[in-house]
Coordinates of C-alpha atoms in Angstrom, one line a residue:
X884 CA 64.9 46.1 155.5
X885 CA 63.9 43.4 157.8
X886 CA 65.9 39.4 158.0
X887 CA 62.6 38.2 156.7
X888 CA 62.6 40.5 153.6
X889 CA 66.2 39.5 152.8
X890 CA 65.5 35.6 153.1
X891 CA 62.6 36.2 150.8
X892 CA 64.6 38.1 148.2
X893 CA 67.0 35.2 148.7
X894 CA 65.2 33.0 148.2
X895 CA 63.3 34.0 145.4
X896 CA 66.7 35.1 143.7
X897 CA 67.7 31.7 143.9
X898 CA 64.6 29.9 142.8
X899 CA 64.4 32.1 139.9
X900 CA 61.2 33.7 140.8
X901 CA 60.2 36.7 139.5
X902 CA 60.9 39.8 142.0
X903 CA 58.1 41.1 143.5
X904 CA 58.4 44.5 145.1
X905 CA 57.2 45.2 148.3
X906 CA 55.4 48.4 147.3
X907 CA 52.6 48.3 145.6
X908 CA 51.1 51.3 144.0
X909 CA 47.5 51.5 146.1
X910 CA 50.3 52.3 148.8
X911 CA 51.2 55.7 147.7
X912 CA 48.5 57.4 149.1
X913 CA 50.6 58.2 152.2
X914 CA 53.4 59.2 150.1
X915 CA 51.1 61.6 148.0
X916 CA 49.8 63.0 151.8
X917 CA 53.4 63.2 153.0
X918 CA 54.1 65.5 149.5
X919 CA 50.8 67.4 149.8
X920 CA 51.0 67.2 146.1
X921 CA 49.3 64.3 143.9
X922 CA 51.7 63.7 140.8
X923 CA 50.6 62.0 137.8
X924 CA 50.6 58.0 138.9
X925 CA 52.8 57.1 135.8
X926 CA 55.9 60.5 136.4
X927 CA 55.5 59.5 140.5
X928 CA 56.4 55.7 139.8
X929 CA 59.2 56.5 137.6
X930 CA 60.4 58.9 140.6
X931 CA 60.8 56.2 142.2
X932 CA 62.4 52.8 140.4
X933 CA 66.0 52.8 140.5
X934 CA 68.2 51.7 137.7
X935 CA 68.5 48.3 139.6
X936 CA 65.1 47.6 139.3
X937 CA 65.0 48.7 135.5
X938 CA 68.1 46.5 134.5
X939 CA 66.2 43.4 136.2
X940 CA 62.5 44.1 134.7
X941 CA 62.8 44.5 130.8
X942 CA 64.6 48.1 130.9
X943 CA 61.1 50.2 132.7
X944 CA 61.5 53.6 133.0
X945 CA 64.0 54.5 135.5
X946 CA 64.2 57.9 137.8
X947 CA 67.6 59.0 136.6
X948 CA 66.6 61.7 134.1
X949 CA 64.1 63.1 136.4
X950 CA 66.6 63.4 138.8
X951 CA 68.4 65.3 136.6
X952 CA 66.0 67.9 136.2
X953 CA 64.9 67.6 140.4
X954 CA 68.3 69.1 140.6
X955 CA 68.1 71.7 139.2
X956 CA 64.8 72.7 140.7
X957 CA 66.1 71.7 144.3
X958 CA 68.9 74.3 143.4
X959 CA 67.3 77.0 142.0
X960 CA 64.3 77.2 144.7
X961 CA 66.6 76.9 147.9
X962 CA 69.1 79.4 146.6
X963 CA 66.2 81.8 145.8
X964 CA 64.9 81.6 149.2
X965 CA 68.3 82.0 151.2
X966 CA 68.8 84.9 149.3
X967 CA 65.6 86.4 149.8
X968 CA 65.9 85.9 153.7
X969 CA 69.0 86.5 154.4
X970 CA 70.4 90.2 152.7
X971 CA 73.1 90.0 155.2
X972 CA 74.7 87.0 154.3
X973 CA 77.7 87.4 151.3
X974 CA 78.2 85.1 148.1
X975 CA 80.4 82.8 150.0
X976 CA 77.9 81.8 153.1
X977 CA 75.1 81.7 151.1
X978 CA 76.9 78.8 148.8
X979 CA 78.0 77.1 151.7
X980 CA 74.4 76.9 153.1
X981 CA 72.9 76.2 149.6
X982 CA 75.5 73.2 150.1
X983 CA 74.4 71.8 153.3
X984 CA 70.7 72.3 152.4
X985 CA 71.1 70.4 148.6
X986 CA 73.4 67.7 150.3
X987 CA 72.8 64.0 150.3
X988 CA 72.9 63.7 153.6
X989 CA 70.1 66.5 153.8
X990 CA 68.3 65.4 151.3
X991 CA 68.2 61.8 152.7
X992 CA 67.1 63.5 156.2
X993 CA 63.9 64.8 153.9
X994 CA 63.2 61.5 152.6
X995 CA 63.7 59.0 155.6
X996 CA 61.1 61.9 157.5
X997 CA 58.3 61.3 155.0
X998 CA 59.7 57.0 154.9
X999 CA 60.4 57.5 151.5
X1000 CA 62.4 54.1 151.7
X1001 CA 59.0 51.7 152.1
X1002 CA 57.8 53.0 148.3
X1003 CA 61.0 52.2 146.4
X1004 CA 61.7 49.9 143.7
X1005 CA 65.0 48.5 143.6
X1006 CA 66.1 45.5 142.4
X1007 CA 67.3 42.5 144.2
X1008 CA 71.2 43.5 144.9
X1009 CA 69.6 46.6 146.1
X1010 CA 67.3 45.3 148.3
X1011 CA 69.9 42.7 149.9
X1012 CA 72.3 45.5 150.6
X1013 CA 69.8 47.6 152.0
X1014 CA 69.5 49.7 149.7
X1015 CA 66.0 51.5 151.1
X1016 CA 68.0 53.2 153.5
X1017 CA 71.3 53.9 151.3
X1018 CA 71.8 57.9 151.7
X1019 CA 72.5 58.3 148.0
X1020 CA 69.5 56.9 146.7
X1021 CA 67.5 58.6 148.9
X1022 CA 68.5 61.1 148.2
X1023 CA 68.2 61.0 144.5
X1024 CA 64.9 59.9 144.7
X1025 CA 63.9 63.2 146.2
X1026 CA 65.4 64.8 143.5
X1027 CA 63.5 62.5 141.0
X1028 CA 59.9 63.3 142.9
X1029 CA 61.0 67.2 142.7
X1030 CA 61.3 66.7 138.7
X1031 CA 58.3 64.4 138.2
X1032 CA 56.1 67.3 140.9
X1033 CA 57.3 69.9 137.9
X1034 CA 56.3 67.9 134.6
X1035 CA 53.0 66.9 136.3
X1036 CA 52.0 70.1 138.0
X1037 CA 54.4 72.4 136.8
X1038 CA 57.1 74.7 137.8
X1039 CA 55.6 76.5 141.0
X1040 CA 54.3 73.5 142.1
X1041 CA 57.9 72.1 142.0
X1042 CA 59.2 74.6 144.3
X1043 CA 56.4 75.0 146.3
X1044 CA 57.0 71.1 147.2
X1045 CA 61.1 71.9 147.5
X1046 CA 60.3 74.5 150.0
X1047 CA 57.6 72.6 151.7
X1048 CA 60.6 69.3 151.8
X1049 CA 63.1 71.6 153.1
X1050 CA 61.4 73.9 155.5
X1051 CA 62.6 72.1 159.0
X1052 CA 66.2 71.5 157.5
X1053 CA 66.4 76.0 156.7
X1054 CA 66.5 76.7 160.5
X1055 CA 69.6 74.2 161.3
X1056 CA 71.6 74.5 158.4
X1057 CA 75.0 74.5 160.2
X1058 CA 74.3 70.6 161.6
X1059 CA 74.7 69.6 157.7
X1060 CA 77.9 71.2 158.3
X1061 CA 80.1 67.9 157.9
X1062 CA 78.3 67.0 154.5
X1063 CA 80.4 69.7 152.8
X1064 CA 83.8 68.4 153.7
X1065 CA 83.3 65.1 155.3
X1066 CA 87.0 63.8 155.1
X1067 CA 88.2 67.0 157.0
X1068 CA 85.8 66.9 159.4
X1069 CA 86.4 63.6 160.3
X1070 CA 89.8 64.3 160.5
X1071 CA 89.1 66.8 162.9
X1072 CA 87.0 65.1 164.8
X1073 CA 89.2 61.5 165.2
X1074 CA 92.0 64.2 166.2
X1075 CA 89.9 66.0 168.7
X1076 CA 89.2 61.9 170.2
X1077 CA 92.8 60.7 169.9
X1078 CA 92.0 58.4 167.2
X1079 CA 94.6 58.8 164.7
X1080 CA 94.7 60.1 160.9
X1081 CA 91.8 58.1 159.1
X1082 CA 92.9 55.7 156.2
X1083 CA 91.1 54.6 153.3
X1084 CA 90.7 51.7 150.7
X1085 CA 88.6 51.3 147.7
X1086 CA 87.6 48.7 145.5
X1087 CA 85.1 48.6 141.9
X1088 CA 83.1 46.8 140.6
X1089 CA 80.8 46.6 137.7
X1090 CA 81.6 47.1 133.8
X1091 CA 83.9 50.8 133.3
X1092 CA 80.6 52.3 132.0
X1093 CA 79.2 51.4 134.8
X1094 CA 81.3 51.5 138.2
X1095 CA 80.0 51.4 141.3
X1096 CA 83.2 52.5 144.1
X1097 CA 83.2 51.2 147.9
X1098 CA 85.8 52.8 150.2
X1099 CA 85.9 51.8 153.4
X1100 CA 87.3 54.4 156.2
X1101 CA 89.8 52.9 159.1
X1102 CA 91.2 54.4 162.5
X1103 CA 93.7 52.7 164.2
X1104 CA 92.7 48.9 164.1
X1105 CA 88.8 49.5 163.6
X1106 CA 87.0 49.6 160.2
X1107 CA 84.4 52.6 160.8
X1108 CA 82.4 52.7 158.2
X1109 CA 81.8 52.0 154.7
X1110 CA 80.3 54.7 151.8
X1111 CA 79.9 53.7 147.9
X1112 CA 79.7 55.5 145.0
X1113 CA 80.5 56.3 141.5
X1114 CA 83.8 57.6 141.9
X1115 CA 86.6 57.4 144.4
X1116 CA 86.1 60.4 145.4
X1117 CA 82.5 60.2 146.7
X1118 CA 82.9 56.6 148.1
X1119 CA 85.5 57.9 150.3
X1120 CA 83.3 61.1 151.6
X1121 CA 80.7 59.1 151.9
X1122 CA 82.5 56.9 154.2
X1123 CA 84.4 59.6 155.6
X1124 CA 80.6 60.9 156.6
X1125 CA 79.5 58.2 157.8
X1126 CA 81.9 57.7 159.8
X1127 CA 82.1 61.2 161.3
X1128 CA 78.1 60.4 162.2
X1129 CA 79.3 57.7 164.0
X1130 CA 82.0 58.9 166.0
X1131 CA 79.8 61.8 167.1
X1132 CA 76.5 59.3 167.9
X1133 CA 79.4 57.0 170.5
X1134 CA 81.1 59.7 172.4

């Protein structure tokens, strides 16, 4: 998000003006051509309003149960095709590919390639911590679209839009290697560089049935990188991945 869209969400924050989003729906045409799907206007707006934006605007339909069932699509129709294409390939490398293809960072790859970011709705804490490029809601998004493309055009349409999301990420699936065990690799990979043993600290916030996590990943002296989540656990591989991304971008 650009300096001018924060001073505006600033400032209207503080004024107590009511949030306007910076999508509108007449925009969605180019997501819609991006898809090469049209889903029901109502199901594809849902897709894509975050829980933020829902707290902040009376309670609206939010994307989380649609991500739900995205999911489970987004499961089913890549591990139907890897093992349709690949006889050769045991149990074991077929999850770990299924993995890497169904990861957030994967799945945020798919979304920031069809700017999925510019059609969000997020709410104002969101949008100030830039949240239209966060890899987890991107990538939850995606799953939301996936689940609205089945309830508005049903199930083979569903897939047929998972396959057509995931078709340039199938013949690379080893450079989503890191995704599947960020911390390790990262570990690896400050070794490899003489960086030392990574170290991590977490904080919460939020009410306990609501907890949002931030860890925040160090090497020597340096704070790396930051992830968040709602556990521990994923804010600290989310960091850790981060952080491996940018040790490998500055060699």
């Amino acid at each position: 998000m650009s300096p001018e869209g924060d001073a505006t969400g600033s400032t209207a924050a503080s004024a107590g003006a009511p949030f306007v989003p910076p999508t509108l729906d007449s925009d969605r045409s180019e997501l819609t051509a991006a898809l090469g799907l049209v889903i029901d206007a109502d199901l594809l707006r849902m897709a894509l309003t975050h829980r933020s934006y829902s707290y902040e605007n009376g309670g609206v339909p939010h994307n989380e149960r649609l991500e739900f069932l995205g999911d489970s699509i987004l499961g089913q129709a890549v591990t139907v095709k890897l093992f349709r294409e690949n006889p050769d390939l045991d149990e074991g490398e077929l999850a770990k590919r299924r993995a890497s293809l169904v990861s957030t960072v994967a799945l945020a790859e798919i979304a920031r390639g069809i700017a999925l970011g510019r059609f969000l709705l997020l709410g104002r804490g969101e949008e100030l911590t830039r949240g239209r490029d966060k890899n987890s809601i991107l990538a939850d998004t995606v799953e939301a679209i996936i689940g609205a493309a089945y309830l508005s055009a049903g199930p083979d349409a569903a897939t047929a839009l998972v396959l057509h999301l995931e078709t340039p990420l199938f013949a690379d699936p080893e450079r989503f290697g890191a995704a599947m065990d960020p911390k390790t690799s990262l570990q690896e990979l400050a070794a490899r560089r003489g960086r030392g043993l990574p170290q991590y600290s977490v904080t919460d916030s939020g009410p306990d049935h609501d907890k949002r996590f931030t860890a925040v990943v160090r090497l020597g002296d340096e704070d790396l990188a930051e992830g968040s989540g709602t556990s521990k656990k994923q804010a600290e591989m989310a960091a850790a991945l981060e952080a491996w991304t940018r040790l490998q971008t500055h060699r």
